Amino acid sequence: MTAEPNVAPAAAVLAKPAKRQRGPLWFAWRRFLANRAAVVGGSVLGIITLMAIFAPWITPAGPTAQAFLTDALAFPSAQHWMGVDDLGRDFFTRIVYGARVSLTIGFSAALFSVVIGIPLGAAAGFFGGRTDWVIMRVIEIFSVVPPLLAAMLLGALTGGGFWMIVAIAALFGWVQVCLLVRAQIKAFKEKEFVRAAQALGASPAYVIRVHLIPNSVSPIIIGFVLAIPLAMMLEASLSFLGVGVPPPTPSWGQMINNGMNFMYFYWHLAVFPTVALAVTVLATSLFGDGLRDALDPTMKAR
Amino acid sequence: MTGYILRRLLSVMVTFFVVSVIIFLMMHSIPGGPFDGGDMPVPEAVRQKLNAQYGLDQPLYVQYGRYMWGVLQFDFGVPFQSPGETVLELLGRAWVPSLVLGGLGVLIGVPLGILLGMAAALKRNSWIDYLASTVATLGLTIPVFVTSMLLILVFSVWLGWLPSSGWGEPERWILPIAAYATIPMATYARYMRSAMLDTLNKPFVTVLRAKGLSERQIVFQHVMRNSSIPLVTVFLPMFIGTATGSIFVEAMFRVPGLGSYFVSSIRTRDYPLEMALMLMLTVMFCLAYLISDILYAWLNPRIRHGGKQE
């Protein structure tokens, strides 16, 4: 609509709201900001991420440097904010680098989950029929096998290791993404614009890539964000049992396991990794839940 | 209904078969065999003889068939870590602590969670609603071993009220039961709250109010019944969460139950025990899956009368 200078006032009134029109993302952002728990969770996660990125600048020593052997097992002090561990390593350093391990594993596992989940979910939702049946049966198997148990078994068989944990977490993380994408694509594939594209001769791959995936951005973001805390929990649990990330790589799960042996006398070795893990997983979950509520259009009605 | 149950039963059996094959293949994918001998080398001829004696020279599908045939007769072999008994005997012994602690945890956690969720839904945005949300979020996001650690730190290390580990006197049970109860409590608090809120907003509740029923009658006779379907569906994830959590609870509190044997079987590569535990857990989960499906169908007339399930 071209706005000419001498049109009737009614047209001018009509043109005005067009200026103020907001996209769905703007509304999602507003809904997110209204959720106090999610904002706090997001901020805490942001701070932890910054600490993890700038770890070398805020810690007195390297994560594996046994720089304070004479002070081994020292309690928290001004010099060592969280004390020193049994092997003479500054514990604050270990905790901060632990955030690095936990977050890296969380984010990469979520990324791989999305990479696996999108094509499978798209195929299941779009083609339906036999493709859908096969993919859903695979998912059914995954829903019967408890992820943590199978992950323990896989961790024990493969000996663990950083990327192995990421692979295991992704192996169990894609299911959620796949289901979310499948539902969204099933809902969209009957829409007129998709029909129109098909009538113009668009191939399934083109329709999925250009029309359906962009319309599934919300569930993909939701799946991605919800996969992060699950992967972090998985890593911590496996490392706690000794089949996850091997020492000396700092991992909170490992530190909790070690802290158990000292907890009656040197409480700091148990308290700090426990609190760090609890706070990080909680913050990430609250942030993810908030994003989901903000992005999910069905929540709009409430 | 019968046809539906049979269909589900068949699907569960297929799932069990696939899972058992995958577990078996995973166990056998590790390089090396029991008689390769690092500490005690065995002559090649003897090794072959031993392998033949235990059927290890057979192709994998024959070994799988033999193993499953044994399993069908409750023969799981002998655990490496205590060769004096069979796997079955060991499992029979290890069941008790897990069942007592886990069972009590569920029995305490589920009603508490339901009550908390109901109170939260009926008194929305009150302090009890915030309490329920906090409990639900904490219980569902924080790993069980972290919860257990916090319980030990507060009640054993800091306050010194309760012992932190062991199995025997009932006072040693309190902390593990509390740790177990967090999962069912959190799960049920969250789902009961949202199910009740959903139902309370339905038009039929408004009609009941307009007809002059008391709030008590509405809640207990109509809303409760209509909010119970999600409680049945959520039973399965809750059960899986509790069973998986038992591994960590038992490791933290040093309880000699199934979970701690699972951990030790993984650490010591005790394959017969590990395989038996995995199979048993799979059967348990398949059964829980089946039961929750059937209960769901029974509660939901649209499925009960042969409608299409989506």
Coordinates of C-alpha atoms in Angstrom, one line a residue:
Chain A
M1 CA 0.0 0.0 0.0
T2 CA 1.5 3.3 -1.0
A3 CA 0.6 6.2 1.3
E4 CA -0.2 9.3 -0.7
P5 CA -0.3 12.7 1.0
N6 CA -3.9 13.4 0.2
V7 CA -5.7 10.2 1.1
A8 CA -8.7 10.1 3.3
P9 CA -8.1 10.0 7.1
A10 CA -9.4 6.4 7.3
A11 CA -6.5 5.1 5.2
A12 CA -4.0 7.0 7.4
V13 CA -5.5 5.3 10.4
L14 CA -5.1 2.0 8.7
A15 CA -1.5 2.6 7.8
K16 CA -0.5 3.4 11.4
P17 CA -0.8 0.0 13.0
A18 CA 1.2 -1.5 10.2
K19 CA 4.2 0.5 11.5
R20 CA 3.8 -1.0 14.9
Q21 CA 3.4 -4.6 13.8
R22 CA 5.5 -7.0 15.7
G23 CA 6.9 -10.3 14.7
P24 CA 6.2 -13.5 16.7
L25 CA 9.8 -13.4 18.0
W26 CA 9.1 -10.0 19.6
F27 CA 6.2 -11.4 21.4
A28 CA 8.2 -14.5 22.4
W29 CA 10.9 -12.2 23.8
R30 CA 8.3 -10.3 25.8
R31 CA 6.8 -13.5 27.2
F32 CA 10.3 -14.6 28.1
L33 CA 11.1 -11.4 29.9
A34 CA 7.9 -11.7 31.9
N35 CA 9.1 -15.1 33.3
R36 CA 11.3 -14.1 36.2
A37 CA 12.7 -17.6 36.9
A38 CA 13.8 -17.9 33.2
V39 CA 15.5 -14.5 33.2
V40 CA 17.4 -15.4 36.4
G41 CA 18.3 -18.8 35.0
G42 CA 19.5 -17.2 31.7
S43 CA 21.6 -14.6 33.5
V44 CA 23.2 -17.2 35.8
L45 CA 23.9 -19.4 32.8
G46 CA 25.4 -16.4 31.0
I47 CA 27.7 -15.6 34.0
I48 CA 28.8 -19.2 34.2
T49 CA 29.5 -19.3 30.5
L50 CA 31.6 -16.1 30.7
M51 CA 33.5 -17.6 33.6
A52 CA 34.1 -20.8 31.6
I53 CA 35.3 -18.8 28.5
F54 CA 37.6 -16.5 30.5
A55 CA 38.8 -19.2 32.9
P56 CA 42.6 -18.6 32.4
W57 CA 42.2 -14.9 33.3
I58 CA 40.3 -15.4 36.6
T59 CA 42.1 -18.4 38.1
P60 CA 45.5 -18.5 39.8
A61 CA 46.8 -21.7 38.2
G62 CA 46.1 -24.2 35.5
P63 CA 43.3 -26.8 36.1
T64 CA 45.8 -29.7 36.4
A65 CA 48.7 -27.8 37.9
Q66 CA 49.6 -29.2 41.3
A67 CA 50.9 -25.8 42.3
F68 CA 49.9 -25.8 45.9
L69 CA 51.0 -29.3 47.1
T70 CA 52.2 -28.0 50.5
D71 CA 48.7 -26.6 51.0
A72 CA 46.9 -29.8 50.0
L73 CA 43.4 -30.1 51.4
A74 CA 43.6 -26.5 52.7
F75 CA 40.2 -25.0 53.6
P76 CA 38.8 -22.0 51.7
S77 CA 40.7 -18.8 52.3
A78 CA 41.4 -15.4 50.7
Q79 CA 44.1 -16.9 48.7
H80 CA 42.2 -20.1 47.7
W81 CA 38.6 -19.1 47.4
M82 CA 37.4 -22.7 47.5
G83 CA 40.4 -24.3 49.2
V84 CA 42.9 -26.7 47.7
D85 CA 42.1 -30.3 46.8
D86 CA 43.8 -33.5 47.9
L87 CA 46.3 -33.3 45.0
G88 CA 47.4 -29.7 45.7
R89 CA 45.3 -28.1 43.0
D90 CA 43.4 -24.8 43.5
F91 CA 39.8 -25.9 43.9
F92 CA 38.3 -22.7 42.5
T93 CA 40.3 -23.3 39.3
R94 CA 39.0 -26.8 39.1
I95 CA 35.4 -25.7 39.6
V96 CA 35.7 -23.0 36.9
Y97 CA 37.3 -25.4 34.4
G98 CA 34.7 -27.9 35.3
A99 CA 32.1 -25.4 34.0
R100 CA 34.0 -25.4 30.7
V101 CA 33.8 -29.2 30.4
S102 CA 30.2 -29.4 31.5
L103 CA 29.0 -26.6 29.2
T104 CA 31.1 -27.8 26.2
I105 CA 29.6 -31.2 26.5
G106 CA 26.1 -29.8 27.0
F107 CA 26.2 -27.6 24.0
S108 CA 27.9 -30.0 21.6
A109 CA 25.7 -32.8 22.5
A110 CA 22.6 -30.6 22.0
L111 CA 24.0 -29.5 18.6
F112 CA 24.5 -33.1 17.5
S113 CA 21.1 -34.0 18.8
V114 CA 19.6 -31.4 16.6
V115 CA 21.7 -32.4 13.6
I116 CA 20.4 -36.0 13.9
G117 CA 16.9 -35.1 15.0
I118 CA 15.9 -32.6 12.3
P119 CA 16.3 -34.8 9.2
L120 CA 14.7 -37.9 10.9
G121 CA 11.9 -35.8 12.3
A122 CA 11.3 -34.1 9.0
A123 CA 11.3 -37.4 7.1
A124 CA 8.9 -39.0 9.6
G125 CA 6.6 -36.1 9.6
F126 CA 6.6 -35.4 5.9
F127 CA 6.5 -38.8 4.3
G128 CA 4.5 -40.5 7.0
G129 CA 3.6 -44.1 6.2
R130 CA 6.4 -46.6 6.4
T131 CA 9.2 -44.1 7.0
D132 CA 7.2 -42.8 10.0
W133 CA 6.5 -46.3 11.2
V134 CA 10.2 -47.3 11.2
I135 CA 11.4 -44.1 12.9
M136 CA 8.7 -44.3 15.5
R137 CA 9.6 -47.9 16.3
V138 CA 13.3 -46.9 16.7
I139 CA 12.1 -44.1 19.1
E140 CA 10.0 -46.6 21.0
I141 CA 13.1 -48.7 21.6
F142 CA 14.8 -45.6 22.9
S143 CA 11.9 -44.9 25.2
V144 CA 12.0 -48.3 26.7
V145 CA 15.8 -48.3 27.3
P146 CA 16.5 -45.9 30.2
P147 CA 19.1 -43.5 28.8
L148 CA 21.3 -43.3 31.9
L149 CA 21.6 -47.1 32.2
A150 CA 22.4 -47.6 28.5
A151 CA 24.8 -44.6 28.7
M152 CA 26.6 -46.2 31.6
L153 CA 26.9 -49.4 29.7
L154 CA 28.2 -47.7 26.6
G155 CA 30.5 -45.6 28.8
A156 CA 31.9 -48.7 30.4
L157 CA 32.3 -50.6 27.2
T158 CA 34.0 -47.7 25.4
G159 CA 36.0 -46.5 28.4
G160 CA 34.4 -43.1 28.3
G161 CA 36.3 -40.0 27.2
F162 CA 35.2 -36.5 26.3
W163 CA 33.8 -37.0 22.7
M164 CA 32.4 -40.4 23.6
I165 CA 30.2 -38.8 26.2
V166 CA 29.1 -36.2 23.7
A167 CA 28.2 -39.0 21.3
I168 CA 26.3 -41.0 23.9
A169 CA 24.4 -37.9 25.0
A170 CA 23.5 -37.1 21.4
L171 CA 22.5 -40.7 20.8
F172 CA 19.8 -40.2 23.5
G173 CA 19.1 -36.5 22.9
W174 CA 17.9 -36.6 19.3
V175 CA 14.7 -38.4 20.2
Q176 CA 13.1 -35.4 21.8
V177 CA 14.2 -33.1 18.9
C178 CA 12.9 -35.6 16.3
L179 CA 9.5 -35.9 18.0
L180 CA 9.1 -32.1 18.2
V181 CA 10.1 -31.5 14.6
R182 CA 7.9 -34.4 13.4
A183 CA 4.9 -32.9 15.1
Q184 CA 5.5 -29.5 13.7
I185 CA 6.0 -30.7 10.2
K186 CA 3.0 -32.9 10.3
A187 CA 1.0 -29.9 11.3
F188 CA 2.4 -27.7 8.5
K189 CA 2.6 -30.1 5.5
E190 CA -1.1 -29.8 4.7
K191 CA -1.0 -26.0 4.7
E192 CA -1.9 -24.2 1.5
F193 CA 1.6 -22.7 0.9
V194 CA 3.1 -26.2 1.0
R195 CA 0.5 -27.5 -1.4
A196 CA 1.1 -24.6 -3.7
A197 CA 4.9 -25.2 -3.7
Q198 CA 4.2 -28.9 -4.5
A199 CA 1.8 -28.0 -7.3
L200 CA 4.6 -25.9 -8.8
G201 CA 6.8 -29.0 -8.9
A202 CA 8.9 -28.6 -5.7
S203 CA 10.6 -31.8 -4.6
P204 CA 10.1 -33.1 -1.1
A205 CA 13.7 -32.1 -0.1
Y206 CA 13.1 -28.6 -1.4
V207 CA 9.8 -28.2 0.4
I208 CA 11.3 -29.5 3.7
R209 CA 14.3 -27.3 3.4
V210 CA 12.7 -24.1 2.3
H211 CA 9.2 -24.2 3.8
L212 CA 9.0 -26.7 6.6
I213 CA 12.3 -26.4 8.5
P214 CA 12.1 -22.6 8.7
N215 CA 8.6 -23.0 10.2
S216 CA 10.0 -25.5 12.8
V217 CA 12.5 -23.1 14.2
S218 CA 10.7 -22.8 17.5
P219 CA 10.5 -26.5 18.3
I220 CA 14.2 -26.9 17.1
I221 CA 15.3 -24.1 19.5
I222 CA 13.2 -25.7 22.3
G223 CA 14.7 -29.1 21.6
F224 CA 18.2 -27.7 21.5
V225 CA 17.9 -25.8 24.8
L226 CA 16.2 -28.7 26.6
A227 CA 18.9 -31.1 25.4
I228 CA 21.7 -29.1 27.1
P229 CA 20.9 -29.8 30.8
L230 CA 20.2 -33.5 30.0
A231 CA 23.6 -33.9 28.4
M232 CA 25.2 -32.1 31.4
M233 CA 23.4 -34.4 33.8
L234 CA 24.5 -37.4 31.8
E235 CA 28.1 -36.3 31.8
A236 CA 28.1 -35.6 35.5
S237 CA 26.4 -38.9 36.3
L238 CA 28.8 -41.0 34.2
S239 CA 31.9 -39.1 35.6
F240 CA 30.5 -39.7 39.1
L241 CA 30.5 -43.4 38.4
G242 CA 34.0 -43.3 36.9
V243 CA 33.0 -44.1 33.3
G244 CA 32.8 -40.6 32.0
V245 CA 35.4 -38.0 31.4
P246 CA 38.7 -39.5 32.7
P247 CA 40.9 -37.6 35.2
P248 CA 42.8 -35.2 35.2
T249 CA 40.2 -33.4 33.1
P250 CA 38.2 -31.5 35.7
S251 CA 34.6 -32.7 35.8
W252 CA 32.1 -31.9 38.5
G253 CA 30.7 -35.4 38.7
Q254 CA 34.2 -36.8 39.2
M255 CA 34.9 -34.1 41.9
I256 CA 31.7 -35.1 43.8
N257 CA 32.8 -38.7 43.7
N258 CA 36.2 -37.8 45.1
G259 CA 34.7 -35.3 47.6
M260 CA 32.6 -38.2 49.1
N261 CA 35.8 -39.7 50.5
F262 CA 36.6 -36.5 52.3
M263 CA 33.3 -35.0 53.2
Y264 CA 33.4 -35.5 57.0
F265 CA 36.7 -33.7 57.3
Y266 CA 37.3 -31.6 54.2
W267 CA 33.7 -30.5 53.4
H268 CA 34.8 -28.1 50.7
L269 CA 35.7 -30.9 48.3
A270 CA 32.1 -32.1 48.4
V271 CA 30.2 -28.9 48.8
F272 CA 31.5 -26.8 45.9
P273 CA 31.2 -29.2 43.0
T274 CA 27.7 -30.3 44.3
V275 CA 26.5 -26.7 44.4
A276 CA 28.2 -25.8 41.1
L277 CA 26.5 -28.7 39.3
A278 CA 23.1 -28.1 40.9
V279 CA 23.1 -24.4 40.1
T280 CA 24.3 -24.8 36.5
V281 CA 21.8 -27.6 35.7
L282 CA 19.0 -25.7 37.4
A283 CA 19.8 -22.4 35.7
T284 CA 19.9 -24.1 32.3
S285 CA 16.7 -26.0 32.8
L286 CA 14.9 -22.8 34.0
F287 CA 16.2 -20.9 31.0
G288 CA 15.1 -23.8 28.7
D289 CA 11.6 -24.0 30.2
G290 CA 11.2 -20.3 29.9
L291 CA 12.2 -20.3 26.2
R292 CA 9.8 -23.2 25.6
D293 CA 6.9 -21.4 27.2
A294 CA 7.8 -18.2 25.3
L295 CA 8.2 -19.9 21.9
D296 CA 5.3 -22.4 22.1
P297 CA 2.3 -20.7 20.6
T298 CA -0.1 -22.9 22.4
M299 CA 0.9 -21.2 25.6
K300 CA -0.4 -17.9 24.2
A301 CA -4.0 -18.8 25.2
R302 CA -3.3 -19.0 28.9
Chain B
M1 CA -9.8 -54.1 24.4
T2 CA -8.4 -57.7 24.3
G3 CA -7.1 -57.1 20.8
Y4 CA -5.5 -53.9 21.9
I5 CA -3.7 -55.6 24.8
L6 CA -2.5 -58.4 22.5
R7 CA -1.2 -55.8 20.0
R8 CA 0.6 -54.0 22.8
L9 CA 2.0 -57.3 24.1
L10 CA 3.3 -58.2 20.7
S11 CA 5.0 -54.9 20.3
V12 CA 6.5 -55.1 23.7
M13 CA 7.9 -58.5 22.9
V14 CA 9.4 -57.3 19.7
T15 CA 11.0 -54.4 21.6
F16 CA 12.4 -56.7 24.2
F17 CA 13.9 -59.0 21.5
V18 CA 15.6 -56.1 19.8
V19 CA 16.9 -54.6 23.0
S20 CA 18.2 -58.0 24.2
V21 CA 20.0 -58.5 20.8
I22 CA 21.5 -55.0 21.1
I23 CA 22.7 -55.6 24.7
F24 CA 24.1 -59.0 23.8
L25 CA 26.0 -57.6 20.8
M26 CA 27.3 -54.7 22.8
M27 CA 28.7 -57.1 25.4
H28 CA 30.4 -59.2 22.8
S29 CA 31.7 -56.2 20.8
I30 CA 34.5 -55.7 23.4
P31 CA 37.7 -57.1 22.0
G32 CA 39.3 -60.0 23.9
G33 CA 37.8 -63.0 25.6
P34 CA 37.8 -64.5 29.1
F35 CA 40.6 -66.9 28.3
D36 CA 43.0 -64.6 26.5
G37 CA 44.9 -64.2 29.8
G38 CA 47.0 -61.2 30.6
D39 CA 48.1 -62.3 34.0
M40 CA 48.0 -66.1 33.4
P41 CA 48.7 -66.9 29.8
V42 CA 47.2 -70.1 28.6
P43 CA 48.6 -72.2 25.8
E44 CA 46.8 -71.8 22.5
A45 CA 45.5 -75.4 22.4
V46 CA 44.1 -75.1 25.9
R47 CA 42.5 -71.8 25.1
Q48 CA 40.8 -73.2 22.1
K49 CA 39.6 -76.2 24.2
L50 CA 38.2 -73.9 26.9
N51 CA 36.5 -71.7 24.3
A52 CA 34.9 -74.7 22.8
Q53 CA 33.9 -76.0 26.2
Y54 CA 32.1 -72.8 27.0
G55 CA 30.7 -72.5 23.4
L56 CA 32.7 -69.3 22.7
D57 CA 33.9 -70.7 19.4
Q58 CA 30.3 -70.7 18.0
P59 CA 28.9 -68.0 15.8
L60 CA 27.3 -65.1 17.8
Y61 CA 23.7 -66.0 16.9
V62 CA 24.2 -69.5 18.3
Q63 CA 25.7 -68.0 21.5
Y64 CA 22.7 -65.6 21.7
G65 CA 20.3 -68.5 21.2
R66 CA 21.9 -70.6 23.9
Y67 CA 22.0 -67.6 26.3
M68 CA 18.4 -66.8 25.8
W69 CA 17.4 -70.4 26.1
G70 CA 19.1 -70.4 29.5
V71 CA 17.4 -67.2 30.4
L72 CA 14.0 -68.6 29.7
Q73 CA 14.8 -71.3 32.3
F74 CA 16.1 -68.6 34.7
D75 CA 19.7 -69.7 34.2
F76 CA 21.8 -66.5 34.0
G77 CA 25.1 -68.1 34.7
V78 CA 27.5 -67.4 37.5
P79 CA 28.7 -63.9 38.5
F80 CA 32.5 -63.4 38.2
Q81 CA 32.6 -61.3 41.4
S82 CA 31.1 -64.0 43.7
P83 CA 31.5 -67.4 42.0
G84 CA 30.0 -69.2 44.9
E85 CA 26.5 -68.5 43.9
T86 CA 24.4 -68.1 40.7
V87 CA 23.4 -64.7 39.3
L88 CA 19.8 -65.6 40.2
E89 CA 20.7 -66.1 43.9
L90 CA 22.7 -62.9 44.0
L91 CA 19.8 -61.0 42.4
G92 CA 17.4 -62.5 44.9
R93 CA 19.5 -61.2 47.7
A94 CA 20.1 -57.8 46.2
W95 CA 16.4 -57.2 45.5
V96 CA 15.5 -56.7 49.2
P97 CA 17.2 -53.3 50.0
S98 CA 16.3 -51.9 46.6
L99 CA 12.7 -52.9 46.9
V100 CA 12.3 -51.7 50.5
L101 CA 14.0 -48.3 50.0
G102 CA 12.7 -47.6 46.5
G103 CA 9.2 -48.9 47.4
L104 CA 9.0 -46.8 50.5
G105 CA 10.4 -43.8 48.6
V106 CA 7.6 -44.2 45.9
L107 CA 4.9 -44.9 48.5
I108 CA 5.9 -41.7 50.3
G109 CA 6.7 -39.6 47.3
V110 CA 3.7 -40.2 45.1
P111 CA 1.0 -39.2 47.6
L112 CA 3.0 -36.2 48.8
G113 CA 3.5 -35.1 45.2
I114 CA -0.2 -35.6 44.4
L115 CA -1.2 -33.6 47.4
L116 CA 1.3 -30.9 46.7
G117 CA 0.2 -30.6 43.1
M118 CA -3.5 -30.5 44.1
A119 CA -2.9 -27.8 46.7
A120 CA -0.9 -25.8 44.1
A121 CA -3.6 -26.0 41.5
L122 CA -6.4 -25.1 43.9
K123 CA -4.5 -22.2 45.5
R124 CA -2.9 -20.8 42.4
N125 CA -0.1 -18.2 42.9
S126 CA -0.1 -18.8 46.7
W127 CA 3.0 -19.8 48.7
I128 CA 2.1 -23.5 48.3
D129 CA 2.0 -23.1 44.5
Y130 CA 5.5 -21.6 44.5
L131 CA 6.7 -24.4 46.9
A132 CA 5.3 -27.0 44.5
S133 CA 6.9 -25.5 41.5
T134 CA 10.2 -25.2 43.3
V135 CA 10.1 -28.8 44.5
A136 CA 9.1 -30.0 41.0
T137 CA 11.8 -28.1 39.2
L138 CA 14.6 -29.0 41.7
G139 CA 13.5 -32.7 41.8
L140 CA 13.3 -33.1 38.1
T141 CA 16.5 -31.2 37.1
I142 CA 19.1 -31.9 39.7
P143 CA 20.7 -35.4 39.4
V144 CA 19.8 -37.7 42.3
F145 CA 23.4 -38.1 43.5
V146 CA 23.5 -34.3 43.9
T147 CA 20.3 -34.4 46.0
S148 CA 21.7 -37.3 48.0
M149 CA 25.0 -35.4 48.5
L150 CA 23.1 -32.4 49.8
L151 CA 21.0 -34.5 52.1
I152 CA 24.1 -36.2 53.5
L153 CA 26.0 -32.9 53.9
V154 CA 23.1 -31.3 55.7
F155 CA 21.8 -34.1 57.9
S156 CA 24.9 -36.2 58.5
V157 CA 27.9 -33.9 58.2
W158 CA 26.5 -30.6 59.3
L159 CA 23.7 -31.5 61.8
G160 CA 24.9 -34.9 62.6
W161 CA 21.4 -36.3 63.1
L162 CA 21.4 -39.3 60.8
P163 CA 24.0 -41.8 59.7
S164 CA 25.1 -41.3 56.1
S165 CA 25.5 -44.8 54.9
G166 CA 24.8 -48.5 55.3
W167 CA 21.9 -50.8 55.5
G168 CA 20.4 -52.4 58.6
E169 CA 18.9 -50.2 61.3
P170 CA 15.9 -48.2 60.2
E171 CA 17.5 -44.9 61.0
R172 CA 19.9 -45.6 58.1
W173 CA 16.9 -45.9 55.8
I174 CA 15.7 -42.3 56.3
L175 CA 18.1 -40.4 54.1
P176 CA 18.0 -42.9 51.1
I177 CA 14.2 -43.0 51.3
A178 CA 14.2 -39.2 51.2
A179 CA 16.5 -39.2 48.2
Y180 CA 14.4 -41.8 46.5
A181 CA 11.1 -39.9 47.2
T182 CA 12.3 -36.7 45.5
I183 CA 11.7 -38.1 42.0
P184 CA 8.1 -39.3 42.3
M185 CA 7.3 -36.3 44.4
A186 CA 8.6 -33.9 41.9
T187 CA 7.1 -35.7 38.9
Y188 CA 3.6 -36.0 40.5
A189 CA 3.6 -32.5 41.9
R190 CA 4.3 -31.1 38.4
Y191 CA 1.8 -33.2 36.5
M192 CA -0.9 -33.2 39.0
R193 CA -0.8 -29.4 39.1
S194 CA -1.0 -28.9 35.4
A195 CA -3.7 -31.7 35.0
M196 CA -5.9 -30.1 37.7
L197 CA -5.5 -26.7 36.2
D198 CA -6.5 -28.0 32.8
T199 CA -9.5 -29.7 34.2
L200 CA -10.6 -26.8 36.4
N201 CA -10.7 -24.5 33.3
K202 CA -13.0 -26.9 31.4
P203 CA -16.5 -25.7 30.7
F204 CA -18.1 -28.7 32.5
V205 CA -16.6 -27.4 35.8
T206 CA -18.4 -24.1 35.2
V207 CA -21.6 -25.9 34.6
L208 CA -21.2 -27.9 37.8
R209 CA -20.5 -24.6 39.7
A210 CA -23.6 -23.1 38.1
K211 CA -25.6 -26.1 39.2
G212 CA -24.6 -25.2 42.7
L213 CA -22.3 -28.1 43.6
S214 CA -20.0 -27.4 46.5
E215 CA -16.3 -26.8 45.6
R216 CA -15.4 -29.9 47.6
Q217 CA -17.8 -32.1 45.5
I218 CA -16.5 -30.6 42.3
V219 CA -12.9 -31.3 43.2
F220 CA -13.3 -34.8 44.6
Q221 CA -16.0 -36.3 42.4
H222 CA -15.3 -34.6 39.0
V223 CA -12.0 -32.9 38.8
M224 CA -10.0 -35.6 40.4
R225 CA -11.3 -38.3 38.2
N226 CA -10.7 -36.3 35.0
S227 CA -7.2 -35.3 36.1
S228 CA -6.1 -38.9 36.7
I229 CA -5.2 -39.9 33.1
P230 CA -1.9 -37.9 33.1
L231 CA -1.0 -39.5 36.4
V232 CA -1.2 -42.9 34.9
T233 CA 0.9 -41.9 31.8
V234 CA 3.5 -40.3 34.0
F235 CA 3.9 -43.4 36.1
L236 CA 6.3 -44.9 33.5
P237 CA 8.8 -42.1 33.3
M238 CA 8.6 -41.8 37.1
F239 CA 9.3 -45.5 37.5
I240 CA 12.2 -45.4 35.1
G241 CA 13.6 -42.3 36.9
T242 CA 13.3 -44.0 40.3
A243 CA 14.9 -47.3 39.1
T244 CA 17.7 -45.5 37.4
G245 CA 18.1 -43.2 40.4
S246 CA 18.5 -46.3 42.6
I247 CA 22.0 -46.8 41.1
F248 CA 23.1 -43.4 42.4
V249 CA 21.2 -43.5 45.6
E250 CA 22.7 -46.9 46.5
A251 CA 26.2 -45.7 45.4
M252 CA 25.9 -42.6 47.6
F253 CA 24.5 -44.3 50.7
R254 CA 26.4 -47.5 50.2
V255 CA 23.3 -49.7 50.2
P256 CA 23.9 -53.3 49.0
G257 CA 21.0 -53.4 46.5
L258 CA 20.6 -53.9 42.7
G259 CA 21.9 -50.5 41.9
S260 CA 25.2 -51.0 43.6
Y261 CA 25.6 -54.4 42.0
F262 CA 24.9 -52.7 38.7
V263 CA 27.7 -50.3 39.3
S264 CA 30.2 -52.9 40.5
S265 CA 29.3 -55.2 37.6
I266 CA 30.2 -52.4 35.2
R267 CA 33.4 -51.5 37.1
T268 CA 34.6 -55.1 37.3
R269 CA 33.3 -56.1 33.8
D270 CA 31.2 -58.8 35.4
Y271 CA 29.3 -59.7 32.1
P272 CA 26.9 -62.4 33.3
L273 CA 25.7 -60.2 36.1
E274 CA 25.6 -57.1 34.0
M275 CA 23.7 -58.9 31.2
A276 CA 21.2 -60.3 33.7
L277 CA 20.6 -56.9 35.3
M278 CA 20.2 -55.2 32.0
L279 CA 17.7 -57.8 30.8
M280 CA 15.8 -57.7 34.0
L281 CA 15.6 -53.9 33.9
T282 CA 14.4 -54.1 30.3
V283 CA 11.7 -56.6 31.2
M284 CA 10.7 -54.3 34.1
F285 CA 10.5 -51.3 31.9
C286 CA 8.6 -53.1 29.2
L287 CA 6.1 -54.3 31.7
A288 CA 5.7 -50.8 33.2
Y289 CA 5.2 -49.5 29.7
L290 CA 2.6 -52.2 29.0
I291 CA 0.8 -51.6 32.2
S292 CA 0.7 -47.9 31.8
D293 CA -0.6 -48.3 28.2
I294 CA -3.3 -50.6 29.3
L295 CA -4.4 -48.5 32.2
Y296 CA -4.4 -45.5 29.9
A297 CA -6.6 -47.3 27.5
W298 CA -8.9 -48.4 30.3
L299 CA -9.3 -44.9 31.6
N300 CA -9.8 -43.4 28.1
P301 CA -12.9 -44.7 26.4
R302 CA -11.8 -43.4 23.0
I303 CA -9.0 -46.0 23.0
R304 CA -11.0 -48.7 24.9
H305 CA -13.6 -48.8 22.2
G306 CA -11.1 -49.5 19.4
G307 CA -10.5 -45.9 18.2
K308 CA -7.3 -45.0 16.6
Q309 CA -4.5 -44.3 19.0
E310 CA -2.2 -41.4 18.1

